[in-house]
Short mmCIF file of C-alpha atoms in Angstrom, two decimals:
data_model
loop_
_atom_site.label_atom_id
_atom_site.label_comp_id
_atom_site.label_asym_id
_atom_site.label_seq_id
_atom_site.Cartn_x
_atom_site.Cartn_y
_atom_site.Cartn_z
CA MET A 88 0.00 0.00 0.00
CA SER A 89 1.35 3.39 -0.89
CA ALA A 90 2.03 6.08 1.70
CA PRO A 91 -0.80 8.44 0.67
CA MET A 92 -3.27 5.59 0.86
CA ARG A 93 -2.09 4.56 4.29
CA SER A 94 -2.30 8.09 5.69
CA LEU A 95 -5.88 8.35 4.36
CA CYS A 96 -6.91 5.16 6.15
CA VAL A 97 -5.42 6.32 9.45
CA TYR A 98 -7.27 9.62 9.16
CA MET A 99 -10.60 7.94 8.51
CA PHE A 100 -10.08 5.49 11.37
CA ARG A 101 -9.41 8.32 13.81
CA ARG A 102 -12.55 10.16 12.72
CA LEU A 103 -14.59 7.01 13.19
CA THR A 104 -13.18 6.50 16.69
CA VAL A 105 -14.05 10.05 17.73
CA ARG A 106 -17.63 9.68 16.44
CA MET A 107 -18.13 6.40 18.33
CA ASN A 108 -17.26 8.16 21.58
CA SER A 109 -20.52 10.15 21.28
CA PRO A 110 -23.58 9.25 23.59
CA TYR A 111 -25.32 7.48 20.73
CA PHE A 112 -22.67 4.78 20.57
CA ALA A 113 -21.94 4.38 24.28
CA ASP A 114 -23.19 0.80 24.59
CA SER A 115 -21.55 -0.56 21.43
CA THR A 116 -18.21 -2.37 21.44
CA VAL A 117 -15.76 -2.04 18.60
CA VAL A 118 -12.84 -4.34 18.19
CA LEU A 119 -9.89 -2.46 16.82
CA ASP A 120 -7.02 -4.19 15.21
CA THR A 121 -4.66 -1.25 15.45
CA SER A 122 -2.93 -0.99 18.82
CA ALA A 123 -2.90 2.79 19.19
CA SER A 124 -6.45 3.34 18.01
CA ASP A 125 -7.67 0.32 20.08
CA THR A 126 -6.28 1.76 23.31
CA MET A 127 -7.86 5.18 22.73
CA GLY A 128 -11.29 3.73 21.73
CA LYS A 129 -11.57 1.34 24.73
CA SER A 130 -10.61 3.99 27.27
CA ALA A 131 -13.17 6.42 25.81
CA VAL A 132 -15.96 3.80 25.79
CA ASN A 133 -15.22 2.67 29.36
CA LYS A 134 -15.21 6.23 30.62
CA GLY A 135 -18.52 6.98 28.94
CA GLY A 136 -20.20 3.76 30.25
CA ILE A 137 -19.04 4.33 33.84
CA ARG A 138 -20.30 7.91 33.72
CA ARG A 139 -23.77 6.86 32.58
CA LEU A 140 -23.91 3.98 35.08
CA ARG A 141 -23.18 6.40 37.91
CA SER A 142 -25.91 8.77 36.70
CA ARG A 143 -28.41 5.91 36.56
CA MET A 144 -27.50 4.77 40.09
CA ALA A 145 -27.95 8.33 41.35
CA GLN A 146 -31.38 8.52 39.72
CA GLY A 147 -32.34 5.16 41.31
CA LEU A 148 -31.32 6.33 44.78
CA LYS A 149 -33.26 9.54 44.29
CA SER A 150 -36.36 7.60 43.23
CA GLU A 151 -36.04 5.38 46.35
CA ASP A 152 -35.97 8.44 48.57
CA ASP A 153 -39.01 9.93 46.79
CA THR A 154 -41.78 8.34 49.00
CA PRO A 155 -44.81 10.40 47.77
CA LYS A 156 -44.50 8.89 44.30
CA VAL A 157 -44.43 5.35 45.70
CA LYS A 158 -47.45 6.13 47.94
CA ALA A 159 -49.41 7.45 44.99
CA GLU A 160 -48.74 4.25 43.09
CA ILE A 161 -49.90 2.20 46.06
CA HIS A 162 -53.13 4.19 46.27
CA GLU A 163 -53.81 3.65 42.61
CA GLN A 164 -53.13 -0.05 42.87
CA SER A 165 -56.04 -2.32 43.75
CA ILE A 166 -55.70 -4.03 47.12
CA SER A 167 -57.19 -7.23 45.77
CA ASP A 168 -54.46 -7.33 43.11
CA ALA A 169 -51.57 -6.56 45.49
CA PRO A 170 -50.62 -10.19 46.32
CA LEU A 171 -50.58 -11.09 42.62
CA GLN A 172 -47.57 -8.91 41.71
CA THR A 173 -44.84 -10.79 39.89
CA HIS A 174 -42.28 -8.07 39.08
CA ALA A 175 -39.20 -7.83 41.22
CA GLN A 176 -39.00 -5.24 43.97
CA THR A 177 -36.08 -3.92 45.88
CA PRO A 178 -36.13 -4.30 49.66
CA THR A 179 -36.65 -0.57 50.07
CA GLU A 180 -39.67 -0.61 47.74
CA THR A 181 -41.10 -3.65 49.55
CA VAL A 182 -40.83 -2.01 52.96
CA SER A 183 -42.31 1.26 51.74
CA SER A 184 -45.19 -0.48 49.96
CA CYS A 185 -45.99 -2.53 53.09
CA LYS A 186 -46.02 0.62 55.20
CA ASP A 187 -48.30 2.38 52.74
CA ILE A 188 -50.75 -0.54 52.61
CA THR A 189 -50.83 -0.62 56.42
CA LYS A 190 -51.59 3.10 56.51
CA VAL A 191 -54.39 2.69 53.98
CA LYS A 192 -55.95 -0.12 56.04
CA GLU A 193 -55.71 1.90 59.26
CA GLU A 194 -57.40 4.88 57.60
CA ALA A 195 -60.22 2.63 56.32
CA VAL A 196 -60.78 1.18 59.80
CA ASP A 197 -60.82 4.62 61.40
CA ASP A 198 -63.34 5.93 58.88
CA GLN A 199 -65.42 2.71 59.17
CA ALA A 200 -65.66 2.53 55.38
CA PRO A 201 -65.02 -0.63 53.33
CA LEU A 202 -61.87 -0.84 51.20
CA MET A 203 -63.11 -0.33 47.66
CA SER A 204 -61.17 -0.90 44.48
CA PRO A 205 -61.55 1.75 41.78
CA ARG A 206 -62.02 -0.99 39.20
CA LYS A 207 -64.44 -3.40 40.93
CA SER A 208 -67.25 -2.51 43.32
CA ARG A 209 -67.91 -4.85 46.21
CA ARG A 210 -71.38 -6.30 46.74
CA GLY A 211 -73.51 -4.90 49.55
CA ARG A 212 -73.97 -7.12 52.56
CA LEU A 213 -77.45 -8.58 53.16
CA LYS A 214 -78.70 -7.67 56.60
CA VAL A 215 -80.58 -10.59 58.16
CA GLU A 216 -82.45 -10.10 61.41
CA TYR A 217 -83.07 -13.14 63.55
CA GLU A 218 -85.46 -13.60 66.41
CA GLU A 219 -84.57 -15.34 69.62
CA GLU A 220 -81.94 -18.03 69.55
CA GLY A 221 -83.28 -21.40 68.51
CA VAL A 222 -86.37 -19.89 66.85
CA GLY A 223 -86.64 -19.63 63.07
CA LEU A 224 -87.87 -16.68 61.14
CA LYS A 225 -91.64 -16.22 61.51
CA ARG A 226 -94.12 -14.06 59.69
CA GLU A 227 -95.80 -11.45 61.82
CA ARG A 228 -99.27 -12.70 62.73
CA TRP A 229 -101.88 -10.04 63.38
CA GLU A 230 -104.87 -10.61 65.64
CA PRO A 231 -107.30 -8.17 67.27
CA CYS A 232 -107.07 -7.21 70.89
CA ASP A 233 -109.36 -8.90 73.43
CA TRP A 234 -110.96 -11.09 70.77
CA ARG A 235 -110.96 -14.15 73.03
CA THR A 236 -112.74 -12.24 75.78
CA GLN A 237 -115.25 -10.87 73.29
CA LEU A 238 -115.86 -14.34 71.87
CA SER A 239 -116.44 -15.79 75.32
CA PHE A 240 -119.01 -13.05 76.06
CA ILE A 241 -120.78 -13.75 72.76
CA ARG A 242 -120.96 -17.44 73.66
CA GLU A 243 -122.46 -16.51 77.01
CA MET A 244 -125.07 -14.29 75.38
CA ARG A 245 -125.87 -17.06 72.86
CA SER A 246 -126.09 -19.82 75.45
CA LYS A 247 -129.92 -19.95 75.37
CA ARG A 248 -129.98 -20.74 71.62
CA ASP A 249 -133.24 -18.89 71.13
CA ALA A 250 -132.35 -16.84 68.03
CA PRO A 251 -134.27 -17.38 64.78
CA VAL A 252 -131.24 -19.03 63.18
CA ASP A 253 -131.27 -21.66 65.95
CA GLN A 254 -134.83 -22.73 65.14
CA MET A 255 -135.14 -22.08 61.41
CA GLY A 256 -131.59 -22.11 60.03
CA ALA A 257 -130.36 -24.13 57.06
CA GLU A 258 -129.41 -27.05 59.31
CA LYS A 259 -133.02 -27.25 60.54
CA CYS A 260 -134.90 -27.10 57.23
CA TYR A 261 -134.01 -30.42 55.62
CA ASP A 262 -135.77 -33.74 56.08
CA ALA A 263 -133.72 -35.85 58.46
CA GLU A 264 -135.38 -39.08 57.24
CA ALA A 265 -134.62 -38.52 53.55
CA PRO A 266 -131.69 -40.21 51.74
CA PRO A 267 -128.28 -38.50 52.13
CA GLU A 268 -128.20 -37.03 48.62
CA VAL A 269 -131.73 -35.63 49.07
CA ARG A 270 -130.78 -34.09 52.45
CA ARG A 271 -127.74 -32.42 50.89
CA TYR A 272 -129.86 -31.08 48.04
CA GLN A 273 -132.40 -29.66 50.49
CA VAL A 274 -129.62 -27.93 52.44
CA LEU A 275 -128.41 -26.27 49.23
CA ILE A 276 -131.95 -25.12 48.31
CA SER A 277 -132.51 -23.65 51.79
CA LEU A 278 -129.25 -21.70 51.50
CA MET A 279 -130.24 -20.35 48.10
CA LEU A 280 -133.63 -19.22 49.45
CA SER A 281 -132.14 -17.60 52.59
CA SER A 282 -130.30 -14.88 50.66
CA GLN A 283 -131.78 -11.50 51.75
CA THR A 284 -134.74 -13.26 53.37
CA LYS A 285 -135.86 -13.64 56.95
CA ASP A 286 -135.43 -17.05 58.52
CA HIS A 287 -139.12 -17.59 59.16
CA VAL A 288 -139.94 -16.83 55.50
CA THR A 289 -137.26 -19.27 54.36
CA ALA A 290 -138.54 -21.93 56.75
CA GLY A 291 -142.09 -21.53 55.44
CA ALA A 292 -140.99 -21.87 51.82
CA MET A 293 -138.94 -24.98 52.65
CA GLN A 294 -141.92 -26.50 54.40
CA ARG A 295 -144.12 -26.02 51.33
CA LEU A 296 -141.43 -27.44 49.04
CA ARG A 297 -140.95 -30.51 51.20
CA GLU A 298 -144.67 -31.22 51.06
CA HIS A 299 -144.29 -31.45 47.25
CA ASP A 300 -141.34 -33.85 47.46
CA LEU A 301 -138.29 -31.58 47.37
CA SER A 302 -135.75 -33.57 45.33
CA VAL A 303 -133.78 -33.22 42.11
CA ASP A 304 -136.25 -35.16 39.98
CA ALA A 305 -139.31 -33.42 41.50
CA VAL A 306 -137.90 -29.93 40.87
CA LEU A 307 -136.96 -30.81 37.28
CA ASN A 308 -140.52 -32.01 36.62
CA MET A 309 -142.03 -28.91 38.24
CA ASP A 310 -142.81 -25.84 36.11
CA GLU A 311 -141.53 -22.42 37.07
CA GLU A 312 -144.97 -21.05 37.90
CA THR A 313 -145.63 -23.76 40.49
CA LEU A 314 -142.16 -23.39 41.94
CA GLY A 315 -142.63 -19.63 42.23
CA LYS A 316 -145.90 -20.03 44.11
CA LEU A 317 -144.27 -22.42 46.57
CA ILE A 318 -141.28 -20.22 47.45
CA TYR A 319 -143.16 -16.90 47.50
CA PRO A 320 -142.60 -14.45 49.30
CA VAL A 321 -138.84 -14.96 49.62
CA GLY A 322 -136.67 -12.12 48.42
CA PHE A 323 -136.15 -12.00 44.65
CA TRP A 324 -138.28 -15.10 44.23
CA ARG A 325 -138.54 -14.81 40.44
CA THR A 326 -134.76 -14.78 40.04
CA LYS A 327 -134.37 -17.63 42.51
CA VAL A 328 -136.85 -19.77 40.55
CA LYS A 329 -134.57 -19.54 37.50
CA TYR A 330 -131.45 -20.23 39.55
CA ILE A 331 -132.98 -23.28 41.24
CA LYS A 332 -134.08 -24.78 37.92
CA GLN A 333 -130.67 -24.18 36.28
CA ALA A 334 -128.67 -25.44 39.28
CA THR A 335 -130.83 -28.56 39.58
CA ALA A 336 -130.38 -29.39 35.89
CA LEU A 337 -126.58 -28.97 36.24
CA ILE A 338 -126.54 -31.21 39.31
CA GLN A 339 -128.41 -33.91 37.40
CA GLN A 340 -126.23 -33.71 34.27
CA GLU A 341 -122.69 -33.25 35.63
CA PHE A 342 -122.77 -34.48 39.25
CA GLY A 343 -125.03 -37.52 39.06
CA GLY A 344 -127.97 -36.11 41.02
CA ASP A 345 -125.92 -35.10 44.10
CA ILE A 346 -124.54 -31.67 44.96
CA PRO A 347 -120.79 -31.09 44.38
CA ASP A 348 -118.45 -31.94 47.24
CA THR A 349 -116.00 -29.11 46.57
CA VAL A 350 -116.23 -25.33 46.87
CA GLU A 351 -115.23 -24.88 43.24
CA GLY A 352 -118.01 -27.20 42.08
CA LEU A 353 -120.61 -25.50 44.24
CA ILE A 354 -119.69 -22.05 43.00
CA ARG A 355 -120.25 -23.24 39.45
CA LEU A 356 -123.95 -23.63 40.21
CA PRO A 357 -126.07 -20.59 39.28
CA GLY A 358 -127.11 -18.53 42.30
CA VAL A 359 -124.50 -20.04 44.64
CA GLY A 360 -121.78 -17.78 46.07
CA PRO A 361 -118.81 -18.33 48.38
CA LYS A 362 -120.89 -17.97 51.56
CA MET A 363 -123.39 -20.63 50.45
CA ALA A 364 -120.59 -22.90 49.22
CA HIS A 365 -118.70 -22.88 52.53
CA LEU A 366 -121.90 -23.36 54.55
CA ALA A 367 -123.00 -26.21 52.28
CA MET A 368 -119.63 -27.91 52.72
CA ASP A 369 -119.96 -27.60 56.49
CA ILE A 370 -123.63 -28.61 56.89
CA ALA A 371 -124.08 -31.06 54.01
CA TRP A 372 -120.64 -32.66 53.73
CA ASN A 373 -119.36 -32.00 57.28
CA GLN A 374 -116.16 -30.44 55.93
CA VAL A 375 -114.81 -27.06 57.02
CA SER A 376 -113.53 -25.30 53.91
CA GLY A 377 -113.91 -21.68 55.02
CA ILE A 378 -115.94 -19.21 57.03
CA GLY A 379 -119.48 -18.51 55.88
CA VAL A 380 -119.76 -14.71 56.05
CA ASP A 381 -123.19 -13.13 55.58
CA THR A 382 -124.38 -9.63 56.37
CA HIS A 383 -124.44 -10.29 60.14
CA VAL A 384 -120.88 -11.66 60.29
CA HIS A 385 -119.65 -8.86 58.02
CA ARG A 386 -121.25 -6.15 60.16
CA ILE A 387 -120.23 -7.49 63.57
CA SER A 388 -116.64 -8.24 62.53
CA ASN A 389 -116.15 -4.62 61.49
CA ARG A 390 -117.82 -3.30 64.64
CA LEU A 391 -115.66 -5.42 66.94
CA GLY A 392 -112.48 -4.55 65.03
CA TRP A 393 -111.81 -8.14 64.01
CA THR A 394 -110.38 -7.02 60.68
CA ARG A 395 -107.07 -5.25 60.20
CA LYS A 396 -108.86 -2.54 58.24
CA GLU A 397 -112.48 -1.85 57.45
CA THR A 398 -113.80 -4.22 54.81
CA LYS A 399 -116.35 -3.35 52.14
CA SER A 400 -117.82 -6.74 51.25
CA PRO A 401 -118.53 -10.09 52.99
CA GLU A 402 -115.99 -11.86 50.81
CA GLU A 403 -113.27 -9.41 51.88
CA THR A 404 -114.29 -9.96 55.50
CA ARG A 405 -114.02 -13.73 55.05
CA ARG A 406 -110.43 -13.46 53.81
CA ALA A 407 -109.56 -11.07 56.66
CA LEU A 408 -110.99 -13.43 59.30
CA GLU A 409 -109.33 -16.53 57.90
CA GLU A 410 -105.91 -14.86 58.19
CA TRP A 411 -105.88 -14.91 62.01
CA LEU A 412 -108.90 -16.84 63.36
CA PRO A 413 -107.99 -20.41 64.38
CA ARG A 414 -109.40 -23.01 62.00
CA ASP A 415 -111.23 -24.92 64.74
CA LEU A 416 -113.50 -21.86 65.19
CA TRP A 417 -114.46 -21.44 61.54
CA SER A 418 -117.54 -23.65 61.80
CA GLU A 419 -118.81 -22.06 65.02
CA ILE A 420 -118.26 -18.40 64.21
CA ASN A 421 -121.09 -18.14 61.67
CA TRP A 422 -123.69 -19.62 63.98
CA LEU A 423 -122.55 -17.43 66.91
CA LEU A 424 -122.42 -14.10 65.08
CA VAL A 425 -125.62 -14.60 63.09
CA GLY A 426 -127.68 -15.21 66.22
CA PHE A 427 -125.84 -12.42 68.04
CA GLY A 428 -126.67 -10.04 65.19
CA GLN A 429 -130.33 -11.06 65.25
CA GLN A 430 -130.77 -10.42 68.97
CA VAL A 431 -128.24 -7.88 70.28
CA CYS A 432 -125.97 -6.32 67.62
CA LEU A 433 -128.83 -5.23 65.39
CA PRO A 434 -128.21 -3.47 62.06
CA VAL A 435 -130.06 -0.35 63.24
CA GLY A 436 -130.11 0.63 66.90
CA PRO A 437 -127.89 -2.07 68.41
CA LEU A 438 -128.52 -2.87 72.07
CA CYS A 439 -125.10 -1.80 73.29
CA SER A 440 -126.33 -1.29 76.87
CA MET A 441 -127.27 -4.98 77.04
CA CYS A 442 -124.08 -6.28 75.39
CA LEU A 443 -121.32 -7.70 77.55
CA ASN A 444 -118.73 -6.33 75.12
CA GLN A 445 -119.76 -2.70 75.52
CA HIS A 446 -116.49 -1.83 77.30
CA THR A 447 -114.17 -3.49 74.75
CA CYS A 448 -116.07 -2.95 71.49
CA PRO A 449 -114.63 -0.02 69.49
CA SER A 450 -118.06 0.76 68.01
CA ALA A 451 -120.07 0.57 71.24
CA HIS A 452 -122.71 3.30 71.72
CA ARG A 453 -121.89 5.04 68.46
CA SER A 454 -125.29 4.40 66.92
CA SER A 455 -127.21 4.32 70.21
CA PRO A 456 -126.01 7.29 72.35
CA SER A 457 -129.25 7.42 74.33
CA LYS A 458 -128.68 3.87 75.60
CA LYS A 459 -125.16 4.81 76.59
CA LEU A 460 -126.44 7.69 78.71
CA LYS A 461 -128.96 5.48 80.45
CA SER A 462 -126.44 2.77 81.25
CA SER A 463 -123.45 4.97 82.05
CA LEU A 464 -125.13 7.27 84.55
CA ALA A 465 -124.07 5.63 87.78
CA SER A 466 -124.92 8.56 90.09
CA PRO A 467 -127.39 10.84 88.33
CA THR A 468 -127.60 14.41 89.61
CA PRO A 469 -131.00 15.49 90.92
CA GLN A 470 -132.87 17.82 88.61
CA VAL A 471 -135.18 20.53 89.90
CA LYS A 472 -138.24 20.94 87.78
CA GLU A 473 -139.25 24.55 87.38
CA GLU A 474 -142.72 25.41 86.33
CA PRO A 475 -142.60 27.49 83.10
CA ALA A 476 -144.25 30.85 82.89
CA ASP A 477 -146.29 29.93 79.81
CA ALA A 478 -146.94 27.03 77.50
CA SER A 479 -144.43 28.20 74.91
CA GLN A 480 -141.52 27.82 77.33
CA SER A 481 -142.55 24.27 78.16
CA ARG A 482 -142.47 23.33 74.49
CA CYS A 483 -138.96 24.68 73.88
CA PRO A 484 -136.98 24.87 77.15
CA SER A 485 -133.70 25.74 75.43
CA GLN A 486 -135.14 28.85 73.82
CA SER A 487 -136.87 29.91 77.07
CA ARG A 488 -133.56 29.63 78.95
CA LYS A 489 -131.90 31.68 76.24
CA HIS A 490 -134.49 34.44 76.45
CA THR A 491 -134.30 34.46 80.26
CA ALA A 492 -130.54 34.87 80.18
CA GLN A 493 -130.77 37.72 77.72
CA GLN A 494 -133.33 39.47 79.92
CA GLU A 495 -131.14 39.15 83.00
CA VAL A 496 -128.14 40.64 81.18
CA SER A 497 -129.92 43.50 79.44
CA GLY A 498 -132.39 44.26 82.22
CA ASN A 499 -135.15 44.66 79.67
CA LYS A 500 -138.49 43.42 80.99
CA GLY A 501 -140.46 43.97 77.85
CA GLN A 502 -142.78 41.50 76.28
CA GLU A 503 -141.08 38.36 74.87
CA LYS A 504 -141.44 37.26 71.29
CA PRO A 505 -143.72 34.25 70.81
CA THR A 506 -141.91 30.93 70.47
CA PRO A 507 -142.63 29.02 67.22
CA LYS A 508 -145.02 26.17 67.75
CA ALA A 509 -143.94 22.57 67.51
CA PRO A 510 -144.46 20.86 64.14
CA SER A 511 -146.86 18.33 65.66
CA LEU A 512 -149.12 21.05 67.09
CA LEU A 513 -149.01 22.97 63.82
CA ARG A 514 -149.99 19.83 61.94
CA GLN A 515 -152.92 19.20 64.27
CA ARG A 516 -154.10 22.79 63.87
CA ASN A 517 -153.94 22.51 60.08
CA ARG A 518 -155.94 19.33 60.19
CA ARG A 519 -158.69 21.04 62.17
CA LYS A 520 -158.73 23.96 59.73
CA TRP A 521 -158.88 21.55 56.79
CA LYS A 522 -161.90 19.84 58.26
CA ALA A 523 -163.57 23.20 58.91
CA GLY A 524 -162.92 24.27 55.28
CA ALA A 525 -160.35 26.98 56.03
CA PRO A 526 -156.94 26.97 54.27
CA PRO A 527 -154.10 25.61 56.45
CA SER A 528 -151.60 28.08 57.84
CA GLY A 529 -148.01 27.92 56.65
CA GLN A 530 -148.89 25.77 53.60
CA THR A 531 -148.55 26.85 50.00
CA SER A 532 -149.63 23.57 48.37
CA VAL A 533 -152.62 21.34 48.83
CA PHE A 534 -152.45 19.56 52.17
CA THR A 535 -153.64 16.00 52.45
CA PRO A 536 -154.31 14.25 55.73
CA ASP A 537 -152.41 11.16 54.67
CA SER A 538 -149.22 13.09 54.19
#
């Protein structure tokens, strides 16, 4: 190789060595064949690598001392994912992370708030309340206050069994000597006739029907006109004639001549409702399927407060009673309350002063305040009867007392205004004038004696 060529190669090699000493080529290793250039290149590379290694170590130590950054990372990290970390940690990072996790847990305990991950929300805990130990969960059972005492008093008042239902009820109207299927049919017919009808009217109609052989075949062969004459004057007798004919035909066709033995089957019959079905199951089949609630049971149950809230219909009352009344009393309650409603707890003007439940019944004396005054006056105060000055004061004592008080205050002793006459006296006076031919006073239209 010529001298100029050799000098050019040495120059280029030196330039290359200087460029490799720059930061971009710090990590590369170049093997130099030339001894002088090799020594210069290696020393430069080693110096540059040691310098950058020292700077990296300084940055690492500074990052270890920077605790807020590590704490922020711990806060952002999910606690549930903390044990699943796989990357390597230095002892300093491990100690700092453990301290930060402990601080986070202590703050959560102090605030009494659950540790929540920003990624996943924990499920809410189901709060279960238990009763006494050893006792399972029970549904709250409502029952009226003092109902046992009230029931015992009703039994005592019904002990004589002298109510109309005791003598002429549905269980007394059938023929005891007839076959079983005929007796059950007669019980059903008596229940259908008793709707909105007095017991003595129902008993009379049943007596006339039994004289004409009250059975399924006899009713089917009987025309509607004859049947109507026999059951008259029960309430809605024309409608009941149609119902009896239709129900009897259905009994013959689908039930083999005997009444159904289920509540569902009985309700299918025309003119038969839930009350009649439950009573027929009890009287005819001797099976207690529910409480027979009629107008008496419906009225008395609401008066005594035996329903959680006031009911509007007998069927609603039946469901309310069956919720709390023991089942062994379902058969007796209808007979007790019906007779009690016929004798004491009347629909209009109940005899609250004679009832043993007058002190526990919520509705006592509401519709009969006069009886309450008579029975509640234990020590009546003596009353002094003053003779009135004229007849007008005797007719209206409240107005006479009012006029007397006004006179005492004002001191005026002038003549008093005449008190208006009572309606009964005015009516009698008009009648006398009508008979005498004079026009009645205070009347603008024609007055008739029958009005």
